Amino acid sequence: MNKSIYTCFLASLCLYGSTSTAQVADSPTPEYDLVYPTGVYRGGETRSDTLTIGDQIPAGIEFAQVLQFSSDKLRLDDYRGKYVILEFWAPTCSLSTASLADMDELQDHYGDRLAILPITIFPENRVQEVLKAYSSLQDLEFPLIIDAKKMREYFPHSLLPHFVILDPEGSVAAITSQSDITVENLDKLLAGDESVFREKIDKRIKLERNARLISESPQVENKNIWFQSAMTGYIPGLGGSIIQDYSGLSHIRIVNMSILSHFQLAYSERDLVDYFGRNRIETPGFGLEELFAEKVGQDALDWMEEGTHVFGYELIAPPHLNPYELMQEDLKRFFPQVKASVESKTKTVYALVQMEGQQYPKAMAGKQAYQAAGNGVRMRNYPLQGFVYHLNSSFQQNNPYPIVNRTGIDYPIDLSLDTKLSNIESLREALRMNGLDLVKQEEVISVLVLEKVGDFNPLAP
């Protein structure tokens, strides 16, 4: 939404409880909320006495607090036989206050054919203040009902001005907004067409003053987030996990994982070739168990609860942005004690190659499929690099030597291995039976370097 549209939106309504200066006429005072006094029911929810379209308004409603009215009481029953427009307004809302002059003109235009009755829950002194402050309100002729809290309960709402139209029999014909109160629509109403008014539905969600919108407001069911990045510490009771979803907005979520895992994901991105497993990450300056610990049970929980070992991260971003670049920027902000860089270094690797004289065949036609478990792999019409990535990220993640694909196979293949994928020698034997091999050799590969450059305390000022 661009700035000009946003500004127009703010100027087009008064939101109860808002602090926007574009929406209110007065500054708040200690005893008053910006719209309604403290303790007054604010509406927006359904109560047992709430009225809606089609309901009959209770008989016998009368108002003793009315300005610009000759009788001691104003009785709604006296208006039976004509359409009545109830306009809810507040002296603290500049838009609804300004609408009074427009409604007064409409009342003059239609005369006795309909009645327009402005209603507010504010007392006389507050109403008189605003009437005296605006010259356009000096000549209002219709009655102004004040201090009418019960009517607010019958018709709860969150935005002002709010209009309720009663038909000649006293039933609620419409609940609508100012934009629909036009001469054209009112002419149709008087001709018997009540369908021209769009229904105004106010849903008020109460947020506590210091509540966090994203993390502490379950009552906001659809937060409609387009962009968000957040970092957490250890969250008790949750297992470690990483999820990535790119079906719509980009969504990355990490829970209770080591800082090593965060940087690993951010810099590996979705690259199946340069995946930075632990054997392709160097951590100069970090002590033993600062980034990773081979612990189980209560020992593992105690290690996580220390507060500087595992973290959570969530990113939601529009699809045109690279989520991994955003994540890298966030990690620099969250962890300035860590200097991350990708460098070319000579390392010992296991190179996956085709055995001499062998030419691995292309896949047979068929639907792509891939299934891997500890006891083997089944691939059909699937890229070999996907299997190599899976070895590095899962089955061979504890191998000190990363596996690199040097087969030259850049086409989908069929491959079936019955072997323990975590055992390098068993894996090599199964591969040889299919014309492939793992050869240990020295190569220059990309390495992720995480250098500790300061005391590691993420919450330090």
Tab-separated table of N, CA and C in Angstrom, residues 293-448:
chain	number	residue	atom	x	y	z
A	293	ALA	N	27.239	-29.970	20.708
A	293	ALA	CA	27.621	-30.872	21.792
A	293	ALA	C	27.004	-32.244	21.567
A	294	GLU	N	27.816	-33.264	21.730
A	294	GLU	CA	27.321	-34.652	21.619
A	294	GLU	C	26.765	-35.069	22.978
A	295	LYS	N	25.589	-34.552	23.313
A	295	LYS	CA	24.966	-34.841	24.599
A	295	LYS	C	23.580	-35.427	24.372
A	296	VAL	N	23.113	-36.190	25.346
A	296	VAL	CA	21.777	-36.768	25.264
A	296	VAL	C	21.075	-36.591	26.609
A	297	GLY	N	19.735	-36.810	26.588
A	297	GLY	CA	18.978	-36.783	27.828
A	297	GLY	C	19.049	-35.460	28.563
A	298	GLN	N	19.122	-35.529	29.894
A	298	GLN	CA	19.134	-34.332	30.720
A	298	GLN	C	20.366	-33.492	30.473
A	299	ASP	N	21.483	-34.140	30.126
A	299	ASP	CA	22.697	-33.377	29.821
A	299	ASP	C	22.469	-32.449	28.632
A	300	ALA	N	21.760	-32.952	27.627
A	300	ALA	CA	21.465	-32.124	26.457
A	300	ALA	C	20.533	-30.972	26.825
A	301	LEU	N	19.517	-31.257	27.664
A	301	LEU	CA	18.601	-30.205	28.091
A	301	LEU	C	19.324	-29.136	28.894
A	302	ASP	N	20.204	-29.555	29.799
A	302	ASP	CA	20.965	-28.592	30.597
A	302	ASP	C	21.821	-27.708	29.706
A	303	TRP	N	22.412	-28.315	28.679
A	303	TRP	CA	23.260	-27.559	27.749
A	303	TRP	C	22.433	-26.526	26.990
A	304	MET	N	21.248	-26.912	26.537
A	304	MET	CA	20.394	-25.986	25.793
A	304	MET	C	19.888	-24.859	26.683
A	305	GLU	N	19.570	-25.183	27.941
A	305	GLU	CA	19.013	-24.183	28.848
A	305	GLU	C	20.039	-23.153	29.311
A	306	GLU	N	21.307	-23.376	29.010
A	306	GLU	CA	22.320	-22.379	29.376
A	306	GLU	C	22.077	-21.055	28.664
A	307	GLY	N	21.384	-21.091	27.518
A	307	GLY	CA	20.926	-19.850	26.884
A	307	GLY	C	21.777	-19.322	25.759
A	308	THR	N	22.955	-19.898	25.518
A	308	THR	CA	23.823	-19.372	24.460
A	308	THR	C	24.200	-20.440	23.439
A	309	HIS	N	23.420	-21.504	23.372
A	309	HIS	CA	23.775	-22.608	22.468
A	309	HIS	C	22.745	-22.858	21.376
A	310	VAL	N	21.468	-22.841	21.723
A	310	VAL	CA	20.447	-23.100	20.711
A	310	VAL	C	19.489	-21.916	20.627
A	311	PHE	N	18.956	-21.709	19.417
A	311	PHE	CA	18.119	-20.543	19.155
A	311	PHE	C	17.002	-20.921	18.185
A	312	GLY	N	16.049	-20.019	18.062
A	312	GLY	CA	14.986	-20.169	17.084
A	312	GLY	C	14.985	-18.992	16.141
A	313	TYR	N	14.507	-19.223	14.954
A	313	TYR	CA	14.463	-18.147	13.946
A	313	TYR	C	13.262	-18.390	13.044
A	314	GLU	N	12.566	-17.311	12.680
A	314	GLU	CA	11.485	-17.434	11.700
A	314	GLU	C	11.544	-16.271	10.730
A	315	LEU	N	11.398	-16.607	9.457
A	315	LEU	CA	11.383	-15.598	8.406
A	315	LEU	C	10.178	-15.841	7.511
A	316	ILE	N	9.410	-14.789	7.278
A	316	ILE	CA	8.349	-14.791	6.281
A	316	ILE	C	8.660	-13.638	5.337
A	317	ALA	N	8.693	-13.908	4.040
A	317	ALA	CA	9.075	-12.877	3.088
A	317	ALA	C	8.359	-13.095	1.760
A	318	PRO	N	8.122	-12.022	1.006
A	318	PRO	CA	7.502	-12.177	-0.311
A	318	PRO	C	8.431	-12.944	-1.252
A	319	PRO	N	7.869	-13.637	-2.246
A	319	PRO	CA	8.663	-14.543	-3.073
A	319	PRO	C	9.717	-13.874	-3.945
A	320	HIS	N	9.616	-12.565	-4.172
A	320	HIS	CA	10.610	-11.921	-5.036
A	320	HIS	C	11.916	-11.636	-4.288
A	321	LEU	N	11.941	-11.829	-2.976
A	321	LEU	CA	13.163	-11.620	-2.199
A	321	LEU	C	13.849	-12.951	-1.928
A	322	ASN	N	15.190	-12.950	-1.941
A	322	ASN	CA	15.953	-14.150	-1.626
A	322	ASN	C	15.943	-14.352	-0.115
A	323	PRO	N	15.261	-15.375	0.385
A	323	PRO	CA	15.134	-15.547	1.836
A	323	PRO	C	16.471	-15.814	2.513
A	324	TYR	N	17.396	-16.442	1.808
A	324	TYR	CA	18.677	-16.777	2.422
A	324	TYR	C	19.570	-15.539	2.570
A	325	GLU	N	19.478	-14.635	1.614
A	325	GLU	CA	20.211	-13.378	1.768
A	325	GLU	C	19.649	-12.583	2.943
A	326	LEU	N	18.326	-12.588	3.086
A	326	LEU	CA	17.712	-11.912	4.237
A	326	LEU	C	18.148	-12.567	5.537
A	327	MET	N	18.204	-13.891	5.538
A	327	MET	CA	18.606	-14.610	6.745
A	327	MET	C	20.064	-14.308	7.090
A	328	GLN	N	20.923	-14.227	6.090
A	328	GLN	CA	22.324	-13.883	6.343
A	328	GLN	C	22.437	-12.500	6.979
A	329	GLU	N	21.639	-11.540	6.471
A	329	GLU	CA	21.665	-10.190	7.039
A	329	GLU	C	21.172	-10.209	8.485
A	330	ASP	N	20.132	-10.988	8.740
A	330	ASP	CA	19.607	-11.079	10.109
A	330	ASP	C	20.644	-11.679	11.059
A	331	LEU	N	21.344	-12.721	10.614
A	331	LEU	CA	22.336	-13.357	11.474
A	331	LEU	C	23.477	-12.398	11.807
A	332	LYS	N	23.826	-11.537	10.873
A	332	LYS	CA	24.861	-10.534	11.158
A	332	LYS	C	24.385	-9.579	12.252
A	333	ARG	N	23.089	-9.243	12.212
A	333	ARG	CA	22.547	-8.347	13.239
A	333	ARG	C	22.417	-9.047	14.581
A	334	PHE	N	21.899	-10.279	14.557
A	334	PHE	CA	21.653	-10.998	15.796
A	334	PHE	C	22.941	-11.465	16.465
A	335	PHE	N	23.933	-11.840	15.633
A	335	PHE	CA	25.166	-12.412	16.171
A	335	PHE	C	26.393	-11.658	15.633
A	336	PRO	N	26.590	-10.417	16.080
A	336	PRO	CA	27.765	-9.659	15.617
A	336	PRO	C	29.076	-10.268	16.098
A	337	GLN	N	28.990	-11.213	17.051
A	337	GLN	CA	30.209	-11.870	17.555
A	337	GLN	C	30.731	-12.917	16.572
A	338	VAL	N	29.965	-13.199	15.515
A	338	VAL	CA	30.346	-14.226	14.547
A	338	VAL	C	30.589	-13.575	13.190
A	339	LYS	N	31.778	-13.771	12.658
A	339	LYS	CA	32.104	-13.292	11.314
A	339	LYS	C	32.017	-14.474	10.359
A	340	ALA	N	31.066	-14.412	9.436
A	340	ALA	CA	30.838	-15.521	8.504
A	340	ALA	C	31.392	-15.180	7.128
A	341	SER	N	32.050	-16.151	6.514
A	341	SER	CA	32.584	-15.963	5.164
A	341	SER	C	32.675	-17.314	4.462
A	342	VAL	N	32.547	-17.292	3.148
A	342	VAL	CA	32.716	-18.497	2.333
A	342	VAL	C	34.063	-18.390	1.626
A	343	GLU	N	34.933	-19.374	1.865
A	343	GLU	CA	36.292	-19.319	1.332
A	343	GLU	C	36.616	-20.614	0.583
A	344	SER	N	37.507	-20.514	-0.396
A	344	SER	CA	37.989	-21.687	-1.134
A	344	SER	C	39.200	-22.262	-0.412
A	345	LYS	N	39.136	-23.564	-0.069
A	345	LYS	CA	40.226	-24.189	0.674
A	345	LYS	C	40.462	-25.605	0.149
A	346	THR	N	41.698	-26.073	0.297
A	346	THR	CA	42.041	-27.443	-0.095
A	346	THR	C	41.653	-28.390	1.028
A	347	LYS	N	40.810	-29.368	0.687
A	347	LYS	CA	40.307	-30.303	1.666
A	347	LYS	C	40.368	-31.728	1.120
A	348	THR	N	40.430	-32.684	2.042
A	348	THR	CA	40.293	-34.083	1.650
A	348	THR	C	38.819	-34.394	1.479
A	349	VAL	N	38.472	-35.000	0.356
A	349	VAL	CA	37.072	-35.292	0.058
A	349	VAL	C	36.946	-36.739	-0.427
A	350	TYR	N	35.718	-37.213	-0.445
A	350	TYR	CA	35.380	-38.435	-1.162
A	350	TYR	C	34.743	-38.004	-2.477
A	351	ALA	N	35.425	-38.258	-3.578
A	351	ALA	CA	34.910	-37.898	-4.892
A	351	ALA	C	34.119	-39.074	-5.455
A	352	LEU	N	32.849	-38.846	-5.767
A	352	LEU	CA	32.030	-39.864	-6.416
A	352	LEU	C	32.330	-39.820	-7.908
A	353	VAL	N	32.818	-40.939	-8.440
A	353	VAL	CA	33.238	-40.986	-9.843
A	353	VAL	C	32.628	-42.220	-10.512
A	354	GLN	N	32.652	-42.224	-11.838
A	354	GLN	CA	32.311	-43.423	-12.592
A	354	GLN	C	33.578	-44.276	-12.728
A	355	MET	N	33.415	-45.557	-12.540
A	355	MET	CA	34.562	-46.447	-12.665
A	355	MET	C	35.053	-46.449	-14.108
A	356	GLU	N	36.321	-46.698	-14.261
A	356	GLU	CA	36.951	-46.625	-15.584
A	356	GLU	C	36.230	-47.548	-16.559
A	357	GLY	N	35.963	-47.001	-17.725
A	357	GLY	CA	35.287	-47.777	-18.762
A	357	GLY	C	33.794	-47.867	-18.612
A	358	GLN	N	33.234	-47.252	-17.557
A	358	GLN	CA	31.791	-47.319	-17.309
A	358	GLN	C	31.104	-46.038	-17.801
A	359	GLN	N	29.896	-46.183	-18.290
A	359	GLN	CA	29.068	-45.036	-18.665
A	359	GLN	C	27.669	-45.284	-18.127
A	360	TYR	N	27.348	-44.572	-17.061
A	360	TYR	CA	26.073	-44.855	-16.393
A	360	TYR	C	24.919	-44.464	-17.304
A	361	PRO	N	23.930	-45.352	-17.472
A	361	PRO	CA	22.830	-45.077	-18.412
A	361	PRO	C	21.854	-44.023	-17.880
A	362	LYS	N	21.186	-43.367	-18.807
A	362	LYS	CA	20.124	-42.439	-18.437
A	362	LYS	C	18.927	-43.206	-17.912
A	363	ALA	N	18.086	-42.516	-17.192
A	363	ALA	CA	16.923	-43.166	-16.580
A	363	ALA	C	15.953	-43.656	-17.637
A	364	MET	N	15.282	-44.739	-17.303
A	364	MET	CA	14.179	-45.198	-18.136
A	364	MET	C	13.036	-44.204	-17.970
A	365	ALA	N	12.189	-44.128	-18.970
A	365	ALA	CA	11.053	-43.213	-18.884
A	365	ALA	C	10.173	-43.603	-17.703
A	366	GLY	N	9.628	-42.634	-17.042
A	366	GLY	CA	8.759	-42.915	-15.908
A	366	GLY	C	8.680	-41.735	-14.972
A	367	LYS	N	7.771	-41.816	-14.011
A	367	LYS	CA	7.581	-40.751	-13.043
A	367	LYS	C	8.760	-40.676	-12.087
A	368	GLN	N	9.189	-39.464	-11.795
A	368	GLN	CA	10.321	-39.272	-10.885
A	368	GLN	C	9.953	-39.752	-9.486
A	369	ALA	N	10.887	-40.469	-8.841
A	369	ALA	CA	10.651	-40.976	-7.496
A	369	ALA	C	11.968	-41.096	-6.752
A	370	TYR	N	11.922	-40.875	-5.447
A	370	TYR	CA	13.122	-40.982	-4.619
A	370	TYR	C	12.716	-41.432	-3.226
A	371	GLN	N	13.385	-42.470	-2.730
A	371	GLN	CA	13.127	-42.971	-1.384
A	371	GLN	C	14.443	-43.445	-0.801
A	372	ALA	N	14.816	-42.908	0.362
A	372	ALA	CA	16.069	-43.288	1.001
A	372	ALA	C	15.828	-43.530	2.479
A	373	ALA	N	16.483	-44.549	3.005
A	373	ALA	CA	16.436	-44.871	4.427
A	373	ALA	C	17.806	-45.395	4.819
A	374	GLY	N	17.966	-45.721	6.081
A	374	GLY	CA	19.268	-46.170	6.549
A	374	GLY	C	19.793	-47.399	5.829
A	375	ASN	N	18.857	-48.212	5.303
A	375	ASN	CA	19.280	-49.469	4.683
A	375	ASN	C	19.343	-49.411	3.166
A	376	GLY	N	19.252	-48.207	2.580
A	376	GLY	CA	19.405	-48.137	1.134
A	376	GLY	C	18.642	-47.003	0.496
A	377	VAL	N	18.698	-46.962	-0.834
A	377	VAL	CA	18.051	-45.903	-1.588
A	377	VAL	C	17.423	-46.479	-2.843
A	378	ARG	N	16.286	-45.923	-3.254
A	378	ARG	CA	15.633	-46.257	-4.508
A	378	ARG	C	15.377	-44.956	-5.255
A	379	MET	N	15.983	-44.814	-6.433
A	379	MET	CA	15.823	-43.614	-7.252
A	379	MET	C	15.287	-44.014	-8.615
A	380	ARG	N	14.335	-43.253	-9.112
A	380	ARG	CA	13.846	-43.452	-10.467
A	380	ARG	C	13.719	-42.102	-11.150
A	381	ASN	N	14.432	-41.986	-12.275
A	381	ASN	CA	14.378	-40.750	-13.068
A	381	ASN	C	14.706	-39.531	-12.198
A	382	TYR	N	15.781	-39.663	-11.409
A	382	TYR	CA	16.112	-38.680	-10.374
A	382	TYR	C	17.564	-38.235	-10.532
A	383	PRO	N	17.877	-36.960	-10.270
A	383	PRO	CA	19.262	-36.482	-10.410
A	383	PRO	C	20.189	-37.074	-9.344
A	384	LEU	N	21.372	-37.500	-9.753
A	384	LEU	CA	22.331	-38.099	-8.831
A	384	LEU	C	22.767	-37.104	-7.761
A	385	GLN	N	22.844	-35.807	-8.116
A	385	GLN	CA	23.300	-34.809	-7.157
A	385	GLN	C	22.357	-34.723	-5.952
A	386	GLY	N	21.077	-35.024	-6.160
A	386	GLY	CA	20.138	-35.036	-5.045
A	386	GLY	C	20.510	-36.084	-4.019
A	387	PHE	N	20.960	-37.251	-4.491
A	387	PHE	CA	21.389	-38.312	-3.587
A	387	PHE	C	22.675	-37.915	-2.864
A	388	VAL	N	23.602	-37.283	-3.566
A	388	VAL	CA	24.853	-36.840	-2.946
A	388	VAL	C	24.572	-35.814	-1.844
A	389	TYR	N	23.664	-34.894	-2.121
A	389	TYR	CA	23.280	-33.913	-1.109
A	389	TYR	C	22.712	-34.613	0.127
A	390	HIS	N	21.875	-35.620	-0.083
A	390	HIS	CA	21.252	-36.337	1.030
A	390	HIS	C	22.299	-37.086	1.852
A	391	LEU	N	23.314	-37.616	1.195
A	391	LEU	CA	24.395	-38.273	1.929
A	391	LEU	C	25.106	-37.287	2.842
A	392	ASN	N	25.427	-36.101	2.308
A	392	ASN	CA	26.157	-35.098	3.095
A	392	ASN	C	25.309	-34.529	4.229
A	393	SER	N	24.034	-34.345	3.976
A	393	SER	CA	23.180	-33.688	4.977
A	393	SER	C	22.642	-34.650	6.023
A	394	SER	N	22.656	-35.952	5.720
A	394	SER	CA	22.038	-36.898	6.642
A	394	SER	C	22.934	-38.101	6.938
A	395	PHE	N	23.024	-39.035	6.008
A	395	PHE	CA	23.635	-40.325	6.293
A	395	PHE	C	25.138	-40.242	6.547
A	396	GLN	N	25.820	-39.308	5.894
A	396	GLN	CA	27.264	-39.165	6.062
A	396	GLN	C	27.637	-37.830	6.704
A	397	GLN	N	26.733	-37.271	7.507
A	397	GLN	CA	26.996	-35.954	8.082
A	397	GLN	C	28.136	-35.968	9.099
A	398	ASN	N	28.425	-37.143	9.687
A	398	ASN	CA	29.521	-37.235	10.652
A	398	ASN	C	30.836	-37.674	10.023
A	399	ASN	N	30.825	-37.893	8.729
A	399	ASN	CA	32.061	-38.258	8.020
A	399	ASN	C	32.965	-37.028	7.966
A	400	PRO	N	34.245	-37.159	8.328
A	400	PRO	CA	35.127	-35.986	8.287
A	400	PRO	C	35.399	-35.487	6.878
A	401	TYR	N	35.058	-36.295	5.871
A	401	TYR	CA	35.359	-35.912	4.492
A	401	TYR	C	34.059	-35.735	3.705
A	402	PRO	N	33.806	-34.559	3.179
A	402	PRO	CA	32.591	-34.344	2.394
A	402	PRO	C	32.619	-35.147	1.099
A	403	ILE	N	31.444	-35.490	0.607
A	403	ILE	CA	31.308	-36.212	-0.652
A	403	ILE	C	30.989	-35.208	-1.751
A	404	VAL	N	31.764	-35.267	-2.840
A	404	VAL	CA	31.542	-34.370	-3.979
A	404	VAL	C	31.282	-35.215	-5.221
A	405	ASN	N	30.427	-34.728	-6.046
A	405	ASN	CA	30.035	-35.459	-7.258
A	405	ASN	C	30.961	-35.100	-8.411
A	406	ARG	N	31.761	-36.072	-8.852
A	406	ARG	CA	32.679	-35.859	-9.976
A	406	ARG	C	32.392	-36.874	-11.090
A	407	THR	N	31.159	-37.341	-11.159
A	407	THR	CA	30.804	-38.352	-12.155
A	407	THR	C	30.572	-37.758	-13.535
A	408	GLY	N	30.227	-36.477	-13.563
A	408	GLY	CA	29.845	-35.869	-14.838
A	408	GLY	C	28.424	-36.220	-15.252
A	409	ILE	N	27.711	-36.944	-14.404
A	409	ILE	CA	26.327	-37.325	-14.711
A	409	ILE	C	25.415	-36.141	-14.402
A	410	ASP	N	24.942	-35.508	-15.453
A	410	ASP	CA	24.073	-34.350	-15.283
A	410	ASP	C	22.670	-34.622	-15.809
A	411	TYR	N	22.285	-35.890	-15.846
A	411	TYR	CA	20.980	-36.295	-16.332
A	411	TYR	C	20.339	-37.217	-15.294
A	412	PRO	N	19.027	-37.325	-15.289
A	412	PRO	CA	18.355	-38.203	-14.312
A	412	PRO	C	18.722	-39.667	-14.540
A	413	ILE	N	18.841	-40.411	-13.439
A	413	ILE	CA	19.202	-41.828	-13.537
A	413	ILE	C	18.286	-42.670	-12.651
A	414	ASP	N	18.357	-43.972	-12.850
A	414	ASP	CA	17.735	-44.934	-11.947
A	414	ASP	C	18.847	-45.575	-11.130
A	415	LEU	N	18.670	-45.657	-9.820
A	415	LEU	CA	19.705	-46.245	-8.971
A	415	LEU	C	19.039	-46.927	-7.789
A	416	SER	N	19.486	-48.148	-7.496
A	416	SER	CA	18.975	-48.902	-6.361
A	416	SER	C	20.149	-49.473	-5.584
A	417	LEU	N	20.257	-49.100	-4.312
A	417	LEU	CA	21.338	-49.575	-3.454
A	417	LEU	C	20.751	-50.215	-2.205
A	418	ASP	N	21.154	-51.430	-1.924
A	418	ASP	CA	20.780	-52.101	-0.679
A	418	ASP	C	22.015	-52.154	0.207
A	419	THR	N	22.142	-51.134	1.070
A	419	THR	CA	23.335	-51.032	1.896
A	419	THR	C	23.081	-50.064	3.041
A	420	LYS	N	23.923	-50.125	4.034
A	420	LYS	CA	23.837	-49.186	5.145
A	420	LYS	C	24.485	-47.875	4.708
A	421	LEU	N	23.670	-46.856	4.457
A	421	LEU	CA	24.155	-45.610	3.869
A	421	LEU	C	25.075	-44.828	4.806
A	422	SER	N	25.024	-45.096	6.109
A	422	SER	CA	25.882	-44.375	7.045
A	422	SER	C	27.271	-44.999	7.157
A	423	ASN	N	27.458	-46.179	6.585
A	423	ASN	CA	28.763	-46.865	6.623
A	423	ASN	C	29.469	-46.634	5.302
A	424	ILE	N	30.584	-45.908	5.326
A	424	ILE	CA	31.241	-45.503	4.090
A	424	ILE	C	31.744	-46.688	3.273
A	425	GLU	N	32.260	-47.728	3.942
A	425	GLU	CA	32.782	-48.871	3.185
A	425	GLU	C	31.651	-49.676	2.565
A	426	SER	N	30.561	-49.876	3.297
A	426	SER	CA	29.409	-50.575	2.727
A	426	SER	C	28.831	-49.781	1.560
A	427	LEU	N	28.794	-48.470	1.697
A	427	LEU	CA	28.297	-47.617	0.626
A	427	LEU	C	29.189	-47.729	-0.611
A	428	ARG	N	30.506	-47.713	-0.414
A	428	ARG	CA	31.441	-47.821	-1.550
A	428	ARG	C	31.251	-49.150	-2.275
A	429	GLU	N	31.090	-50.224	-1.508
A	429	GLU	CA	30.922	-51.547	-2.126
A	429	GLU	C	29.653	-51.590	-2.974
A	430	ALA	N	28.546	-51.023	-2.467
A	430	ALA	CA	27.293	-51.024	-3.221
A	430	ALA	C	27.402	-50.158	-4.474
A	431	LEU	N	28.105	-49.048	-4.358
A	431	LEU	CA	28.274	-48.176	-5.518
A	431	LEU	C	29.089	-48.863	-6.608
A	432	ARG	N	30.143	-49.599	-6.212
A	432	ARG	CA	30.986	-50.271	-7.200
A	432	ARG	C	30.180	-51.292	-8.003
A	433	MET	N	29.215	-51.912	-7.367
A	433	MET	CA	28.382	-52.887	-8.070
A	433	MET	C	27.540	-52.220	-9.154
A	434	ASN	N	27.467	-50.889	-9.110
A	434	ASN	CA	26.703	-50.133	-10.112
A	434	ASN	C	27.598	-49.255	-10.982
A	435	GLY	N	28.907	-49.555	-10.982
A	435	GLY	CA	29.824	-48.820	-11.850
A	435	GLY	C	30.241	-47.472	-11.313
A	436	LEU	N	30.020	-47.233	-10.006
A	436	LEU	CA	30.397	-45.967	-9.378
A	436	LEU	C	31.369	-46.252	-8.239
A	437	ASP	N	32.094	-45.210	-7.797
A	437	ASP	CA	33.038	-45.407	-6.701
A	437	ASP	C	33.237	-44.105	-5.951
A	438	LEU	N	33.717	-44.244	-4.710
A	438	LEU	CA	34.103	-43.095	-3.895
A	438	LEU	C	35.612	-43.131	-3.729
A	439	VAL	N	36.287	-42.069	-4.195
A	439	VAL	CA	37.741	-42.010	-4.184
A	439	VAL	C	38.177	-40.866	-3.281
A	440	LYS	N	39.030	-41.179	-2.295
A	440	LYS	CA	39.522	-40.133	-1.398
A	440	LYS	C	40.626	-39.362	-2.106
A	441	GLN	N	40.499	-38.006	-2.127
A	441	GLN	CA	41.505	-37.171	-2.805
A	441	GLN	C	41.443	-35.745	-2.271
A	442	GLU	N	42.449	-34.973	-2.621
A	442	GLU	CA	42.521	-33.567	-2.220
A	442	GLU	C	41.870	-32.706	-3.305
A	443	GLU	N	41.031	-31.756	-2.868
A	443	GLU	CA	40.397	-30.837	-3.815
A	443	GLU	C	40.220	-29.469	-3.177
A	444	VAL	N	40.113	-28.456	-4.030
A	444	VAL	CA	39.764	-27.118	-3.565
A	444	VAL	C	38.243	-26.994	-3.605
A	445	ILE	N	37.656	-26.785	-2.447
A	445	ILE	CA	36.197	-26.664	-2.344
A	445	ILE	C	35.838	-25.430	-1.517
A	446	SER	N	34.579	-25.045	-1.593
A	446	SER	CA	34.097	-23.918	-0.792
A	446	SER	C	33.866	-24.375	0.646
A	447	VAL	N	34.305	-23.535	1.589
A	447	VAL	CA	34.175	-23.835	3.014
A	447	VAL	C	33.529	-22.637	3.706
A	448	LEU	N	32.599	-22.895	4.615
A	448	LEU	CA	31.993	-21.829	5.412
A	448	LEU	C	32.823	-21.639	6.674
